[in-house]
Amino acid sequence: ESLTSINKNQISSVIIDFNKHEKVNPIKDTNASILTHMLTTFSNLEYLNFCPSSIWNYRLFFWNPYPHISSSTLLELHISLIRFTDCLYILDGRFIKLQSLHVDINSISIPLSKLININQEKLPNLRSFSLYCGMATTAYDKLILPLLQRMSNLENLRLNILVYDKNQFIDGNDLKENILNHMLQLERFEFYICSDFYFYNQIDFPSKEDIQYTFKDFKSDQVICYIDYFEENQRSLCHIYSYPYILKYYDIITNNFPGGLFKYVREVELYDERPFEHEFFLQIVQSFPFIKELSIKNLKPQNKKFCKESENNKYDFMIIKYSYLTNLTLYYAHDDYIEEFLIDTNICLPNNSLHLNINYEQRKRVTHNFTRDLTRINCAKLNSLCLNGDQLPIYAKDYFPQL
């Protein structure tokens, strides 16, 4: 039914989404115009979800001069943005009744130029706020905390962020002093925060128990903490999160991951400088049974490999089933992990629903120039393929019949 035949004053909720793999030139982006049109067309709009898929090409960004976007009725907004300054623009008073804001931001970084015409007043009407950023930020103290401290009447808060280059881990004391003490009405605080610092030749490190102790007075059901120390890069990571875990994303999972059930998580990133063995991928699918998007960043070869082509198999591995996987990214993965997912006796992939991101040369090596029988079944299941700018040769088309 067309918009012209609908009584626009009766529309109170709108969801706008886009084709996930459609190619769009960001320079010709018209999303701000679409948003403006929605807000002016539906004069009684109370709920708007703009691009829940969080696709880069469809994230909103606002350039100076900023478009005139406002609403006197909107109560709840879900939106995907490119920059943190776009979030500040949303919160500068143009949505006077806004009570709930859920933001997925591509990048949180300090702008090169001084911010102007940005309202820094308190946000007394805001009751619920959710912030996710998949890219690590160094602006936790200068951007994220000042924004949160404006939300004095917040009742529900969700944070899913990666914080880099701090001189100490973010712990319960940090959260209490810089966030919770500014939100006396807060009832629910759900979070995953991964913070890192480079320890170089430092000897005295905070322990898991030290970090865990700082959460002894938290109201959350449970707070889980674990710490990674990477000797090669002289880098340390501290993961803290509330449990039960109801967030959509879980970034930077390592071999130290303590397990648990995360039935709401749909997107996962694995990273380590130690090998991921086959059993680790079984643990991942058991902990994240409904995982849809998986990214693996690990350049270390596996210690234990299983391959039917070898006559000296020492291990009897269980076939792991990733039933709901729709997107797999292996750009920064050792060939062993590409084999792990492409050999059907290791992992069973869903049929005709999986998009694979992989480097062409790796794909060529692992499939033995697209002739290897052991990887043929899972390659035949692929729905789409991105080779990081390269093209699949014509002679390999039969190896991927559904592309």
Coordinates of C-alpha atoms in Angstrom, one line a residue:
E1 CA 0.0 0.0 0.0
S2 CA 1.5 3.4 -1.0
L3 CA 2.1 6.2 1.4
T4 CA -0.4 8.4 -0.3
S5 CA -3.3 6.0 0.5
I6 CA -2.4 5.8 4.2
N7 CA -3.7 8.1 6.8
K8 CA -0.3 9.4 7.9
N9 CA -1.6 10.8 11.2
Q10 CA -2.4 7.3 12.3
I11 CA 1.2 6.0 11.8
S12 CA 3.0 5.9 15.1
S13 CA 5.8 3.3 14.4
V14 CA 8.1 3.0 11.5
I15 CA 11.0 0.7 10.7
I16 CA 13.3 1.5 7.8
D17 CA 15.9 -1.1 6.6
F18 CA 18.0 -1.8 3.5
N19 CA 19.3 -4.6 1.4
K20 CA 22.4 -5.8 3.3
H21 CA 24.7 -6.5 0.2
E22 CA 23.4 -3.7 -2.1
K23 CA 26.3 -1.5 -3.3
V24 CA 25.8 2.2 -2.6
N25 CA 28.1 5.2 -3.1
P26 CA 28.3 6.9 0.3
I27 CA 29.0 10.3 -1.4
K28 CA 25.4 10.2 -2.8
D29 CA 24.0 9.2 0.6
T30 CA 20.4 10.5 1.1
N31 CA 19.7 9.0 4.4
A32 CA 19.4 12.3 6.2
S33 CA 16.8 13.3 3.5
I34 CA 14.9 10.0 4.1
L35 CA 14.9 10.6 7.9
T36 CA 13.7 14.2 7.4
H37 CA 10.9 12.9 5.1
M38 CA 9.8 10.3 7.6
L39 CA 9.6 12.8 10.5
T40 CA 7.7 15.4 8.4
T41 CA 5.3 12.9 6.7
F42 CA 4.3 11.1 9.9
S43 CA 3.4 13.9 12.2
N44 CA 2.4 11.6 15.2
L45 CA 5.4 9.3 15.0
E46 CA 6.4 7.9 18.4
Y47 CA 8.8 5.0 17.4
L48 CA 11.4 5.0 14.6
N49 CA 14.0 2.3 13.9
F50 CA 16.3 3.5 11.1
C51 CA 18.5 0.8 9.6
P52 CA 18.6 -1.9 12.2
S53 CA 21.1 -3.9 10.0
S54 CA 23.8 -1.3 10.8
I55 CA 25.2 -1.4 7.3
W56 CA 28.1 1.0 6.7
N57 CA 26.7 2.5 3.5
Y58 CA 23.4 3.3 5.2
R59 CA 24.6 4.8 8.5
L60 CA 23.5 8.4 9.0
F61 CA 25.9 11.3 9.0
F62 CA 25.2 15.0 9.2
W63 CA 27.4 17.6 7.5
N64 CA 27.4 21.3 8.2
P65 CA 25.1 23.0 7.4
Y66 CA 23.1 20.4 9.3
P67 CA 19.7 19.4 7.9
H68 CA 16.6 20.5 9.8
I69 CA 15.5 17.3 11.6
S70 CA 13.1 17.5 14.5
S71 CA 10.0 16.0 16.1
S72 CA 7.7 17.0 18.9
T73 CA 6.2 13.5 19.2
L74 CA 9.1 11.0 18.9
L75 CA 9.6 8.9 22.1
E76 CA 11.9 6.1 21.0
L77 CA 14.7 6.2 18.3
H78 CA 16.9 3.4 17.1
I79 CA 19.6 4.7 14.7
S80 CA 22.9 3.8 13.1
L81 CA 25.4 6.6 12.9
I82 CA 28.9 7.1 11.5
R83 CA 30.4 9.6 14.0
F84 CA 29.9 10.4 17.6
T85 CA 29.2 14.0 16.7
D86 CA 26.1 12.8 14.9
C87 CA 24.9 11.4 18.2
L88 CA 25.4 14.8 19.8
Y89 CA 23.5 16.3 17.0
I90 CA 20.5 14.0 17.7
L91 CA 20.6 15.0 21.4
D92 CA 20.8 18.8 21.0
G93 CA 17.2 19.4 21.7
R94 CA 15.5 18.7 18.4
F95 CA 13.6 15.7 19.8
I96 CA 12.0 17.4 22.8
K97 CA 10.0 14.3 24.0
L98 CA 12.6 11.7 23.3
Q99 CA 12.8 9.1 26.2
S100 CA 14.6 6.2 24.7
L101 CA 17.7 6.3 22.3
H102 CA 19.5 3.3 21.0
V103 CA 22.6 4.2 19.0
D104 CA 25.0 2.1 16.9
I105 CA 28.0 4.2 16.1
N106 CA 30.8 3.3 13.7
S107 CA 33.5 5.5 15.2
I108 CA 33.9 7.4 18.5
S109 CA 36.8 9.8 18.0
I110 CA 37.7 13.3 19.0
P111 CA 37.0 15.7 16.0
L112 CA 39.9 17.7 14.6
S113 CA 37.9 20.9 14.7
K114 CA 36.2 22.3 17.8
L115 CA 32.6 21.4 18.1
I116 CA 30.2 24.3 17.6
N117 CA 26.5 24.7 18.1
I118 CA 26.3 21.5 20.2
N119 CA 23.9 21.7 23.2
Q120 CA 25.7 20.4 26.3
E121 CA 22.7 20.8 28.6
K122 CA 21.3 18.0 30.8
L123 CA 19.0 15.5 29.2
P124 CA 16.3 15.1 31.9
N125 CA 13.7 13.5 29.6
L126 CA 15.9 10.6 28.6
R127 CA 15.0 7.4 30.5
S128 CA 16.8 4.7 28.4
F129 CA 20.0 4.9 26.4
S130 CA 22.0 2.2 24.5
L131 CA 25.4 2.7 23.0
Y132 CA 27.3 0.3 20.8
C133 CA 30.5 0.9 18.9
G134 CA 32.4 -1.9 17.3
M135 CA 35.5 0.1 16.6
A136 CA 37.9 0.8 19.5
T137 CA 37.9 4.3 20.9
T138 CA 40.4 6.4 22.8
A139 CA 37.8 9.0 23.7
Y140 CA 36.1 7.3 26.6
D141 CA 37.1 10.0 29.1
K142 CA 36.6 13.0 26.7
L143 CA 33.5 12.1 24.8
I144 CA 31.6 9.1 26.2
L145 CA 31.6 10.0 29.9
P146 CA 30.6 13.6 29.4
L147 CA 27.6 12.5 27.3
L148 CA 26.5 9.9 29.9
Q149 CA 26.9 12.4 32.7
R150 CA 24.2 14.6 31.0
M151 CA 21.6 11.8 31.5
S152 CA 20.8 12.4 35.1
N153 CA 17.3 10.8 35.1
L154 CA 18.3 7.6 33.2
E155 CA 16.6 4.4 34.3
N156 CA 18.1 1.9 31.8
L157 CA 21.6 2.0 30.3
R158 CA 23.3 -0.4 27.9
L159 CA 27.0 0.0 27.0
N160 CA 28.9 -2.1 24.5
I161 CA 32.3 -0.5 23.9
L162 CA 36.0 -1.2 23.3
V163 CA 38.3 1.3 25.1
Y164 CA 42.0 1.6 24.1
D165 CA 45.1 3.4 25.3
K166 CA 44.0 4.0 28.9
N167 CA 46.6 3.9 31.6
Q168 CA 44.5 1.4 33.6
F169 CA 41.6 -1.0 33.2
I170 CA 38.0 0.2 33.5
D171 CA 36.7 -1.5 36.6
G172 CA 33.8 -1.2 39.0
N173 CA 35.3 1.8 40.7
D174 CA 35.6 3.7 37.4
L175 CA 32.0 2.9 36.5
K176 CA 30.6 4.0 39.9
E177 CA 32.6 7.2 40.1
N178 CA 32.1 8.4 36.5
I179 CA 28.7 6.9 35.5
L180 CA 26.5 5.5 38.3
N181 CA 27.0 8.4 40.7
H182 CA 25.6 10.7 38.0
M183 CA 22.5 8.5 37.4
L184 CA 20.7 8.2 40.8
Q185 CA 17.5 6.9 39.1
L186 CA 19.3 4.1 37.3
E187 CA 17.5 0.7 37.6
R188 CA 19.2 -1.5 35.0
F189 CA 22.8 -1.3 33.8
E190 CA 23.8 -3.9 31.2
F191 CA 27.3 -3.7 29.7
Y192 CA 30.2 -5.2 28.0
I193 CA 33.4 -3.1 28.2
C194 CA 36.8 -4.3 27.0
S195 CA 39.6 -2.0 28.0
D196 CA 43.3 -2.3 27.1
F197 CA 46.7 -0.8 27.8
Y198 CA 50.2 -1.5 26.8
F199 CA 52.3 -2.7 29.8
Y200 CA 55.7 -2.9 28.1
N201 CA 58.1 -3.9 30.9
Q202 CA 55.6 -3.4 33.7
I203 CA 55.7 -6.2 36.4
D204 CA 52.9 -5.4 38.7
F205 CA 49.6 -6.2 37.0
P206 CA 46.0 -6.1 38.4
S207 CA 44.6 -9.6 38.7
K208 CA 41.2 -10.9 37.8
E209 CA 40.4 -11.0 41.5
D210 CA 41.4 -7.3 41.9
I211 CA 39.1 -6.2 39.2
Q212 CA 36.3 -8.5 40.3
Y213 CA 36.4 -7.1 43.9
T214 CA 35.6 -3.6 42.6
F215 CA 32.1 -4.9 41.6
K216 CA 31.2 -6.2 45.0
D217 CA 28.5 -3.5 45.5
F218 CA 27.0 -3.6 42.0
K219 CA 23.2 -4.2 41.7
S220 CA 23.6 -6.2 38.5
D221 CA 22.7 -9.9 38.7
Q222 CA 26.4 -10.8 38.2
V223 CA 29.5 -9.2 36.8
I224 CA 32.0 -11.4 35.0
C225 CA 35.6 -10.4 34.5
Y226 CA 38.6 -12.0 32.8
I227 CA 42.0 -10.6 31.7
D228 CA 44.3 -11.4 28.8
Y229 CA 48.1 -10.6 28.7
F230 CA 49.7 -10.8 25.2
E231 CA 53.4 -11.0 25.6
E232 CA 54.2 -10.5 21.9
N233 CA 52.5 -7.1 21.7
Q234 CA 53.0 -6.2 25.3
R235 CA 49.3 -5.6 25.5
S236 CA 46.7 -6.5 28.0
L237 CA 42.9 -6.7 27.8
C238 CA 40.3 -6.6 30.5
H239 CA 36.8 -7.8 29.8
I240 CA 33.9 -6.9 32.1
Y241 CA 30.3 -7.6 31.5
S242 CA 27.0 -8.1 33.2
Y243 CA 25.4 -11.5 33.2
P244 CA 22.9 -12.7 32.1
Y245 CA 24.0 -11.1 28.9
I246 CA 21.3 -9.6 26.8
L247 CA 23.4 -7.5 24.3
K248 CA 23.5 -8.3 20.6
Y249 CA 27.3 -8.1 20.2
Y250 CA 30.3 -9.8 21.9
D251 CA 33.7 -8.5 20.7
I252 CA 37.2 -9.8 21.2
I253 CA 36.7 -13.3 22.6
T254 CA 39.9 -15.0 23.4
N255 CA 41.0 -18.5 24.6
N256 CA 40.4 -17.2 28.1
F257 CA 36.7 -16.9 27.5
P258 CA 34.9 -18.4 30.5
G259 CA 31.9 -19.7 28.6
G260 CA 28.2 -19.4 29.6
L261 CA 25.0 -19.0 27.6
F262 CA 24.5 -15.9 25.4
K263 CA 21.3 -16.5 23.6
Y264 CA 20.8 -12.9 22.6
V265 CA 24.2 -12.4 20.9
R266 CA 24.2 -12.4 17.1
E267 CA 27.6 -11.0 16.3
V268 CA 30.9 -12.3 17.6
E269 CA 34.6 -11.4 17.1
L270 CA 37.3 -13.9 18.0
Y271 CA 40.9 -12.6 18.6
D272 CA 44.0 -14.1 20.1
E273 CA 47.8 -14.5 19.6
R274 CA 47.4 -18.1 20.7
P275 CA 45.9 -20.8 18.5
F276 CA 42.2 -21.5 18.4
E277 CA 41.8 -25.3 18.4
H278 CA 38.7 -27.2 17.1
E279 CA 37.3 -27.5 20.6
F280 CA 37.2 -23.8 21.0
F281 CA 34.8 -23.4 18.1
L282 CA 32.6 -26.0 19.7
Q283 CA 32.6 -23.9 22.9
I284 CA 31.7 -20.8 20.8
V285 CA 28.6 -22.3 19.2
Q286 CA 27.5 -23.8 22.5
S287 CA 27.8 -20.4 24.2
F288 CA 26.3 -18.5 21.3
P289 CA 23.7 -20.9 19.8
F290 CA 22.1 -18.2 17.6
I291 CA 25.2 -16.5 16.2
K292 CA 24.7 -15.0 12.8
E293 CA 28.0 -13.0 12.1
L294 CA 31.4 -14.3 13.0
S295 CA 34.8 -12.6 12.5
I296 CA 38.1 -14.4 13.3
K297 CA 41.4 -12.6 13.8
N298 CA 44.2 -15.0 14.6
L299 CA 47.4 -15.5 12.6
K300 CA 48.7 -18.4 14.7
P301 CA 48.5 -22.0 13.2
Q302 CA 46.5 -24.6 15.1
N303 CA 48.5 -27.2 17.1
K304 CA 45.9 -29.9 16.5
K305 CA 44.6 -30.4 13.0
F306 CA 42.2 -32.9 11.6
C307 CA 42.1 -33.7 7.9
K308 CA 40.8 -36.8 6.1
E309 CA 43.5 -36.4 3.5
S310 CA 46.2 -37.2 6.2
E311 CA 46.9 -40.8 7.0
N312 CA 48.2 -40.0 10.5
N313 CA 45.1 -38.6 12.2
K314 CA 45.6 -38.5 16.0
Y315 CA 42.3 -36.8 16.8
D316 CA 38.7 -37.7 16.5
F317 CA 36.8 -34.4 16.2
M318 CA 33.1 -33.8 16.5
I319 CA 31.5 -32.1 13.5
I320 CA 30.3 -28.6 14.7
K321 CA 27.1 -27.2 13.4
Y322 CA 26.7 -23.4 12.9
S323 CA 23.0 -23.4 12.0
Y324 CA 22.3 -19.7 11.8
L325 CA 25.5 -18.3 10.5
T326 CA 25.0 -15.7 7.7
N327 CA 28.3 -13.8 7.6
L328 CA 31.8 -15.1 8.1
T329 CA 34.9 -12.9 8.0
L330 CA 38.4 -14.4 7.7
Y331 CA 40.5 -11.6 6.3
Y332 CA 42.9 -11.8 9.2
A333 CA 42.8 -15.5 9.9
H334 CA 45.5 -18.1 9.4
D335 CA 44.8 -20.7 6.7
D336 CA 44.1 -23.3 9.4
Y337 CA 40.9 -21.4 10.4
I338 CA 39.8 -21.2 6.8
E339 CA 40.2 -25.0 6.6
E340 CA 38.4 -25.3 9.9
F341 CA 35.3 -23.7 8.4
L342 CA 35.5 -25.0 4.8
I343 CA 36.2 -28.6 5.4
D344 CA 32.7 -30.2 6.0
T345 CA 34.0 -32.9 8.4
N346 CA 35.1 -30.1 10.8
I347 CA 32.1 -27.7 10.6
C348 CA 28.7 -28.0 9.0
L349 CA 27.6 -24.7 7.5
P350 CA 24.0 -23.7 6.6
N351 CA 23.0 -24.1 3.0
N352 CA 22.5 -21.0 0.7
S353 CA 22.5 -18.4 3.4
L354 CA 26.2 -17.7 4.2
H355 CA 28.2 -14.7 3.0
L356 CA 32.0 -15.2 3.2
N357 CA 34.6 -12.5 3.4
I358 CA 38.1 -13.8 2.6
N359 CA 41.3 -12.9 0.8
Y360 CA 41.5 -14.4 -2.7
E361 CA 45.0 -15.9 -2.3
Q362 CA 44.0 -17.7 0.9
R363 CA 40.9 -19.1 -0.6
K364 CA 43.0 -20.3 -3.6
R365 CA 45.5 -22.0 -1.3
V366 CA 43.0 -23.7 1.0
T367 CA 40.9 -25.1 -1.9
H368 CA 44.0 -26.1 -3.9
N369 CA 43.2 -23.7 -6.7
F370 CA 39.5 -24.6 -6.4
T371 CA 39.9 -28.3 -7.0
R372 CA 40.0 -29.8 -3.5
D373 CA 37.2 -32.3 -2.8
L374 CA 37.4 -31.8 1.0
T375 CA 36.4 -28.2 0.8
R376 CA 33.9 -28.6 -2.1
I377 CA 30.8 -29.3 0.0
N378 CA 30.9 -26.2 2.2
C379 CA 32.0 -24.0 -0.7
A380 CA 28.9 -25.2 -2.6
K381 CA 26.8 -23.9 0.2
L382 CA 27.9 -20.3 0.0
N383 CA 25.3 -17.8 -1.0
S384 CA 27.8 -14.9 -1.7
L385 CA 31.5 -14.2 -1.6
C386 CA 33.7 -11.1 -1.1
L387 CA 37.4 -11.5 -2.0
N388 CA 38.6 -8.2 -0.7
G389 CA 38.5 -6.5 -4.1
D390 CA 39.6 -9.5 -6.2
Q391 CA 37.3 -11.4 -8.7
L392 CA 36.7 -15.1 -8.7
P393 CA 38.1 -16.6 -11.9
I394 CA 35.7 -18.0 -14.5
Y395 CA 37.1 -21.5 -14.1
A396 CA 36.2 -21.5 -10.4
K397 CA 32.5 -20.8 -10.9
D398 CA 31.5 -24.4 -10.8
Y399 CA 33.1 -24.7 -7.4
F400 CA 30.6 -22.2 -6.0
P401 CA 27.3 -23.2 -7.8
Q402 CA 25.1 -20.9 -5.7
L403 CA 27.1 -17.6 -6.2

